[in-house]
Coordinates of C-alpha atoms in Angstrom, one line a residue:
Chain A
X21 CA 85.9 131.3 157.1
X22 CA 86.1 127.8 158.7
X23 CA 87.8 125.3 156.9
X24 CA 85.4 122.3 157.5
X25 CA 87.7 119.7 156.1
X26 CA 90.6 120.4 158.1
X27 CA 90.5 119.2 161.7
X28 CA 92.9 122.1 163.1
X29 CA 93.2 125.7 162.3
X30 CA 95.9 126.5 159.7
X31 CA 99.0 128.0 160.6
X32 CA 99.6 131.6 160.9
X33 CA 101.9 131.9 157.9
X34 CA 98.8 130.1 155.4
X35 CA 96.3 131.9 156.9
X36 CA 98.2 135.1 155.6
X37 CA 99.0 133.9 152.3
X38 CA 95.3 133.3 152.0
X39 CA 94.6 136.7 153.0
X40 CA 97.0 137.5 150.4
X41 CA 95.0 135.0 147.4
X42 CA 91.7 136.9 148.3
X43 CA 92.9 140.5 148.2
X44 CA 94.4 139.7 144.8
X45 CA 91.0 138.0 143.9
X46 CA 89.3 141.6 145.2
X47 CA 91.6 143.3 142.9
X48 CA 90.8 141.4 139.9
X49 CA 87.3 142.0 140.5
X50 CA 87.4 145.4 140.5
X51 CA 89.8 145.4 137.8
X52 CA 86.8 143.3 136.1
X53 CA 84.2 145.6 137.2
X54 CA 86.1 148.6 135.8
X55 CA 86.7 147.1 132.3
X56 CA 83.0 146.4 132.2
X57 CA 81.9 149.3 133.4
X58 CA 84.2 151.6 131.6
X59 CA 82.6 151.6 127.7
X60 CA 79.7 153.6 128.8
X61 CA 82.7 156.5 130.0
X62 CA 84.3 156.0 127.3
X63 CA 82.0 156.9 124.8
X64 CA 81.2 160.3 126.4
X65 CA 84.9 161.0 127.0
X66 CA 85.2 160.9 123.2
X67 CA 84.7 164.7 123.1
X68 CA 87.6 164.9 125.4
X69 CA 89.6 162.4 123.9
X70 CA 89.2 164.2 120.5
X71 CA 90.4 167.3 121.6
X72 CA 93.6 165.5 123.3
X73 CA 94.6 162.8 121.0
X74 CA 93.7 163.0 117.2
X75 CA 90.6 160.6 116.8
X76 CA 91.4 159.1 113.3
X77 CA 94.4 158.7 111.5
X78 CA 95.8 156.8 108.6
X79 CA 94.6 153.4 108.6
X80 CA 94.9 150.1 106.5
X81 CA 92.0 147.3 106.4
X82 CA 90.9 144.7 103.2
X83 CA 88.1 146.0 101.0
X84 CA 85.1 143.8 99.5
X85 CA 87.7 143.0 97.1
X86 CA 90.2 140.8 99.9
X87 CA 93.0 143.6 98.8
X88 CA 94.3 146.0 101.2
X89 CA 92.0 149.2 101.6
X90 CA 94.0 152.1 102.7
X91 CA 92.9 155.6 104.0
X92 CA 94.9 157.1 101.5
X93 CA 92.1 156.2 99.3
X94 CA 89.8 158.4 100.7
X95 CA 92.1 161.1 100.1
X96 CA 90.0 164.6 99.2
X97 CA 86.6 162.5 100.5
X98 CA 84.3 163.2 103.7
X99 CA 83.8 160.2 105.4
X100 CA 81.7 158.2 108.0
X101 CA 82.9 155.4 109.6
X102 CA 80.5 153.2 111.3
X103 CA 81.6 149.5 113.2
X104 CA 79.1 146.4 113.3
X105 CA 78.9 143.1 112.1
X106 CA 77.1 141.3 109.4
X107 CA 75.9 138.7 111.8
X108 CA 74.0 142.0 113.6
X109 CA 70.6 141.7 113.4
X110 CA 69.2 145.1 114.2
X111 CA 71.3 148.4 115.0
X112 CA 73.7 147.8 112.4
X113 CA 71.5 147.5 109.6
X114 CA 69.3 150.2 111.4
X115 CA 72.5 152.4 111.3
X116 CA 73.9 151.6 108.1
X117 CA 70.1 152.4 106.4
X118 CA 69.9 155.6 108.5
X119 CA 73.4 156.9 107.1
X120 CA 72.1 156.0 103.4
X121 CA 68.7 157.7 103.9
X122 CA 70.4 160.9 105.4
X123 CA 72.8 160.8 102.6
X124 CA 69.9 161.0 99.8
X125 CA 68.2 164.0 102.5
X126 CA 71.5 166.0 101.8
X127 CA 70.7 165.9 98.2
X128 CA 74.5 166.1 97.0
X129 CA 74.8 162.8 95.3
X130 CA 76.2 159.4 96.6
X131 CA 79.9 161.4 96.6
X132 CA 78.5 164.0 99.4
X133 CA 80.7 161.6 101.7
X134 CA 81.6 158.1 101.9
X135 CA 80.0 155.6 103.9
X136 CA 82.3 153.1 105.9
X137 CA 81.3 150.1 107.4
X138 CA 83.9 148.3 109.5
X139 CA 83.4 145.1 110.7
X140 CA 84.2 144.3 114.5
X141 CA 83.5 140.5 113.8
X142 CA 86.7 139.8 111.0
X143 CA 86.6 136.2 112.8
X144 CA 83.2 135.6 110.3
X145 CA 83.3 138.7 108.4
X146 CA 85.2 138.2 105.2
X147 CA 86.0 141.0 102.4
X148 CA 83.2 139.1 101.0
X149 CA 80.9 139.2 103.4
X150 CA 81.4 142.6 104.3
X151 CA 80.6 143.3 100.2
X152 CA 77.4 141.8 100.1
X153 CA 76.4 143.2 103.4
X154 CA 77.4 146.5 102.0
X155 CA 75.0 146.0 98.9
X156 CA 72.0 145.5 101.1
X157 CA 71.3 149.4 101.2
X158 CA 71.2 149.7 97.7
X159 CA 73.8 153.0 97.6
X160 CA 77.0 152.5 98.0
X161 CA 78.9 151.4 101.1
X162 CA 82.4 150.5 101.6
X163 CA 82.4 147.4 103.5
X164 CA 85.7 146.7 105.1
X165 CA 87.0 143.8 107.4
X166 CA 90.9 143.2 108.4
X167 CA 93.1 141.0 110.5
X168 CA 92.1 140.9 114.5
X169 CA 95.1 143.6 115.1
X170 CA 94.1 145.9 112.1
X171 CA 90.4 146.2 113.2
X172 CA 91.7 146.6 117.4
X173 CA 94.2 149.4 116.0
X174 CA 91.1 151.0 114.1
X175 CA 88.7 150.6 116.8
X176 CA 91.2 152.1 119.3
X177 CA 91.8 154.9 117.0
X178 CA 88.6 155.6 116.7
X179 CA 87.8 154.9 120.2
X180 CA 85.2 152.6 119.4
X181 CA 84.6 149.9 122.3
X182 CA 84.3 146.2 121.1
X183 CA 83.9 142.7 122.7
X184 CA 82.6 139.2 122.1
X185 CA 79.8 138.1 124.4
X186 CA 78.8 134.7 124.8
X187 CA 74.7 134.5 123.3
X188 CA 73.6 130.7 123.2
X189 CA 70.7 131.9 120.9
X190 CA 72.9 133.5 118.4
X191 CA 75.2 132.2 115.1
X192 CA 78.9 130.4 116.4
X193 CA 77.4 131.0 120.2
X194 CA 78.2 134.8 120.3
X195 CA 77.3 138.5 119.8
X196 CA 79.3 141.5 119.6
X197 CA 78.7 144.8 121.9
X198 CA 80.4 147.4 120.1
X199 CA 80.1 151.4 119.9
X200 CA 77.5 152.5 117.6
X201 CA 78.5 155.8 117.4
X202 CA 79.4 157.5 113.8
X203 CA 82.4 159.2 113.8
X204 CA 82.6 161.5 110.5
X205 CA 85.7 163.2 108.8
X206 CA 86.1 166.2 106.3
X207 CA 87.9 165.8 102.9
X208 CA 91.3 165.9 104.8
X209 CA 90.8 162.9 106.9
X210 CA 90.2 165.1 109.9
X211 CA 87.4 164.7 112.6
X212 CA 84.8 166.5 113.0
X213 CA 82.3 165.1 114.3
X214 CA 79.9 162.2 116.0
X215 CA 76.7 161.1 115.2
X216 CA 74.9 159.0 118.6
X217 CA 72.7 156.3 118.3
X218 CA 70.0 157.7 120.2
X219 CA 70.4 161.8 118.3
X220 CA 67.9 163.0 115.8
X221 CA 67.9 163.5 112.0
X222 CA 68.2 166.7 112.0
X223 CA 71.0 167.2 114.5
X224 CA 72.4 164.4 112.4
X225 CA 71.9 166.3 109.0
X226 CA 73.2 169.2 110.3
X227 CA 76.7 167.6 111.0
X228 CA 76.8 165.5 107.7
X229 CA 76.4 169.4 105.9
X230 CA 79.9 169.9 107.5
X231 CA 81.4 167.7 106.4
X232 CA 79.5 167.0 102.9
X233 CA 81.2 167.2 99.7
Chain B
X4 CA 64.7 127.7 96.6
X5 CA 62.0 128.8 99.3
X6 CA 59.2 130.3 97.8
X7 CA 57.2 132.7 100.8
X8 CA 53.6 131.7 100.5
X9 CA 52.1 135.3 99.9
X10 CA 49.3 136.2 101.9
X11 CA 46.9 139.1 101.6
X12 CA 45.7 138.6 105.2
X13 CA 47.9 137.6 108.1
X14 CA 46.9 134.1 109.1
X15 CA 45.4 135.3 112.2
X16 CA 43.0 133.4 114.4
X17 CA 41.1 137.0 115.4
X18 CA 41.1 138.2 111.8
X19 CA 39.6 135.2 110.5
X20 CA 37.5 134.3 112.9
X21 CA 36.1 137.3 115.0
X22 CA 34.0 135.6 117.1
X23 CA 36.2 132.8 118.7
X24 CA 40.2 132.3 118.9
X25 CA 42.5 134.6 121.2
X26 CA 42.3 138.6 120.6
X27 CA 45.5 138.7 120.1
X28 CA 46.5 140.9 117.6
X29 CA 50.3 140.9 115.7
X30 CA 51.8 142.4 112.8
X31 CA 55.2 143.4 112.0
X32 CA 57.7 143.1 109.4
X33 CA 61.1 141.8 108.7
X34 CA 64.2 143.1 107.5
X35 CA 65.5 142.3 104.0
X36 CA 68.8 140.5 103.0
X37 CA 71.0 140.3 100.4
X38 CA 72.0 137.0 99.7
X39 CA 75.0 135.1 101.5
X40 CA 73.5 137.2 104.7
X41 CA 71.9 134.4 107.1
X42 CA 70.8 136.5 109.7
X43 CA 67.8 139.2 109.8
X44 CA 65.7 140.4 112.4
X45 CA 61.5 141.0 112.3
X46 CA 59.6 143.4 114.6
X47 CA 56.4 142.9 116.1
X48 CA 53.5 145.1 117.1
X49 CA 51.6 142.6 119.6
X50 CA 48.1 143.3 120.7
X51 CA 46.6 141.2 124.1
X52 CA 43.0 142.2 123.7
X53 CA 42.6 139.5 126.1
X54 CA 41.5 139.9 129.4
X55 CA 44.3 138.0 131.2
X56 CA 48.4 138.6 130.9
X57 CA 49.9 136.6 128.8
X58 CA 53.8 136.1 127.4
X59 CA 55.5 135.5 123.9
X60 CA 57.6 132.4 124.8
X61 CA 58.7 131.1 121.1
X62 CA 58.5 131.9 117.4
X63 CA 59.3 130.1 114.8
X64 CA 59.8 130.3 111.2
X65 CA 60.3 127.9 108.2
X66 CA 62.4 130.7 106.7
X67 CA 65.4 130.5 109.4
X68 CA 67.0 127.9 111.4
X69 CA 66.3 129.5 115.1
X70 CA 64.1 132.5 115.8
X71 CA 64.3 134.5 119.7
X72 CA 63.6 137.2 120.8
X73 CA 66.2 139.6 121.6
X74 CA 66.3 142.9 122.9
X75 CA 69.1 145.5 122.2
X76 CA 70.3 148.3 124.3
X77 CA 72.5 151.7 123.8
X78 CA 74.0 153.0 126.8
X79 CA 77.0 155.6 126.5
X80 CA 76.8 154.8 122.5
X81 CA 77.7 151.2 123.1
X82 CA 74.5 148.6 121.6
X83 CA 74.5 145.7 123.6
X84 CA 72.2 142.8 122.4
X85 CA 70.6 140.4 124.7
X86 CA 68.3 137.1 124.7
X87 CA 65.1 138.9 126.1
X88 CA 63.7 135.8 127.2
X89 CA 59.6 135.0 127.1
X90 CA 57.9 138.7 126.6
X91 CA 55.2 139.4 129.0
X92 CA 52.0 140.8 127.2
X93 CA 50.0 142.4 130.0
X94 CA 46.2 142.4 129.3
X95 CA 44.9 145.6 126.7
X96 CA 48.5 146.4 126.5
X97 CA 50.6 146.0 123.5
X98 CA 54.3 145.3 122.9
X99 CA 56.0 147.5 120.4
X100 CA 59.4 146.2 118.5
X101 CA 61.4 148.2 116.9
X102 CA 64.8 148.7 115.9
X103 CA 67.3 149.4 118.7
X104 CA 65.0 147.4 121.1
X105 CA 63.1 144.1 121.1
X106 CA 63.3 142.1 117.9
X107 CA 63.1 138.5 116.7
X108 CA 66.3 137.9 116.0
X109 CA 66.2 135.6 112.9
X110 CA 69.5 133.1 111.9
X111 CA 70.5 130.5 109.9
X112 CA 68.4 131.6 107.0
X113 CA 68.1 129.5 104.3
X114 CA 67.6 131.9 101.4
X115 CA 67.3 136.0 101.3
X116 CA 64.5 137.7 102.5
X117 CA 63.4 139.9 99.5
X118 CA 61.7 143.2 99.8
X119 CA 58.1 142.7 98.9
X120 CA 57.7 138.9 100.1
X121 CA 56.5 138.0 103.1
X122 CA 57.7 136.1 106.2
X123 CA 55.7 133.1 108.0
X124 CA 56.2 133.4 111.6
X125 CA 54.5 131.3 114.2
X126 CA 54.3 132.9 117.9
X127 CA 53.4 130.6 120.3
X128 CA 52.1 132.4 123.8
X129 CA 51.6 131.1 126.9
X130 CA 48.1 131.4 127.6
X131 CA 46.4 131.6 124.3
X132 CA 49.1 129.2 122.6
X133 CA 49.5 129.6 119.0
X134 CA 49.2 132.8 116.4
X135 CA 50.4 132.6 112.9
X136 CA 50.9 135.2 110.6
X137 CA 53.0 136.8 107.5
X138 CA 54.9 140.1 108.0
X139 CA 55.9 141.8 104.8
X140 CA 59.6 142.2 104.2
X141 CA 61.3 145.9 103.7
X142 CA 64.7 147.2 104.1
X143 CA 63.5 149.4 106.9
X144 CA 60.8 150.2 109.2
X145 CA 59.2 152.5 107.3
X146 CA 59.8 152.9 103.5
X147 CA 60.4 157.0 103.9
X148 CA 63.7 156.1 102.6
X149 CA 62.0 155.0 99.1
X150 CA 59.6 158.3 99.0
X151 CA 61.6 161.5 99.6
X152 CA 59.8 164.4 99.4

């Protein structure tokens, strides 16, 4: 590249120290590339991850309530455990009403499992918040926020993919991409199963009836 | 405390008057709140019986502070929502919202959107300019969920 405000060539030694700068600079933008690039893997290696590493595992977060919410309180309960926002708009609403209405298909009551929403957005999300965004569905919906380092440990454990993106258009100047995916549980905490975004009701039903009450 | 005017008959220039005003046919409806929630989304079914293109560049709505379009997309089991930008509207085509897609992405609302009210939107297009009408407000896109067989 010529240096068009320096009248003479640079010396060996910078030239190579700036050979140096721009390989690092290629390095971070791959690195880049790869963390941006790498949810989409991520969410199909969940299969493989759950047959690796446990996906799961005890947890503590604040309910509705601002007081701690521990896993041990779903002792003996199925569970599904879905991460959004309150500030999202469409799929997590979408989600959250799906999950209800395949609850009522099942037939078994509002105990056939429990619903958890967990919010990937604790910056704005408050145990109150959460509550009343849990109330929209009109069934019951454990709404549950936490500190920045209690909802990254529950995400990771969960492998559940999460970042702030900058959206001029939307609330505070950001959204949230986050895995939609429903991960469900049996009565003794373990996993069992997924449910995707894009499957069907009755591929969905069929996995909830595993793990139902 | 807003009160929703309630209209029978979306408000639109085609319904009302047939003969003149852009054939461009909307309807919809938005998605209920509960109250302290400020943000919602509506979906559109847009209609350009019109014999040119034409494109969705702004909506508005006396219910929330801002109102864009937005579209959302699921790859790998990851949503991802974006600013869609103006929405093209190719002539006798239509444009379907829906959940997990292109929405109007409502904030800053000023009071909850209850099930059974309606929800003033004003869609301003490039070509034929403006189209107002009321979408009704429900918790979900279709009300199955209230009707189990």
């Amino acid at each position: 590249m010529p240096d068009t405000t320096s009248t003479s060539a640079p010396p060996a030694g910078l030239r190579r120290v700036r050979l140096i700068v721009w390989a690092l600079v290629a390095v971070a933008a791959l690195a880049l590339a790869w963390l941006l690039l790498r949810p989409a893997s991520q969410a199909g290696q969940l299969q493989s991850v759950s047959t690796g590493v446990a996906v799961g595992g005890p947890f503590t977060l604040t309910g509705a309530d601002g007081r701690p919410f521990s896993s041990t309180q779903l002792a003996g309960k199925p569970y599904a455990v879905f991460f959004g926002f309150t500030h999202c708009p469409d799929v997590c609403p979408t989600t959250l009403a799906r999950l209800a209405g395949l609850r009522q298909r099942l037939g078994q009551g509002e105990d056939a499992f429990q619903i958890l929403f967990v919010s990937v957005d604790p910056e704005r999300d408050t145990p109150e918040a959460v509550g009343k965004y849990a109330q929209l569905f009109n069934t019951p919906i454990i709404g549950l926020t936490g500190s920045r380092a209690q909802i990254d440990q529950m995400a990771k454990q969960h492998a559940i993919y999460q970042a702030k993106v900058p959206d001029a258009e939307a609330p505070d100047g950001y959204t949230m991409d986050h895995g939609a995916t429903v991960l469900l549980f049996d009565r003794a905490g373990k996993f069992v199963a997924t449910i995707a975004p894009e499957e069907g009701d009755p591929a969905a039903l069929d996995k909830l009836k595993r793990i139902a009450a | 405390m807003r009160i929703f005017p309630l209209l029978a008959v979306p408000l639109l220039a085609s319904t009302a008057a047939p003969a003149q005003g852009p054939a461009m046919h909307v309807s919809g409806w938005a998605r209920a709140t509960v109250p302290g929630q400020t943000g919602s989304a509506a979906y559109l079914t847009i209609h350009n019986g019109e014999r040119s293109g034409d494109r969705l560049v702004a909506v508005t709505t006396p219910a929330a502070a801002k109102a864009s379009v937005h579209v959302t997309t699921t790859a790998g089991g990851v949503v991802r929502m974006r600013s869609a930008g103006a929405v093209p509207v190719g002539a006798g085509q239509m444009v379907e919202m829906k959940p997990g897609g292109l929405h109007v992405m409502l904030t800053g609302l000023e009071s909850p959107l209850r099930v059974g009210e309606q929800l003033p939107l004003t869609l301003r297009f490039a070509r034929v300019g403006t189209v107002r009408l009321a979408v009704p407000i429900r918790l979900q896109a279709s009300d199955a969920g209230h009707h189990q067989h």
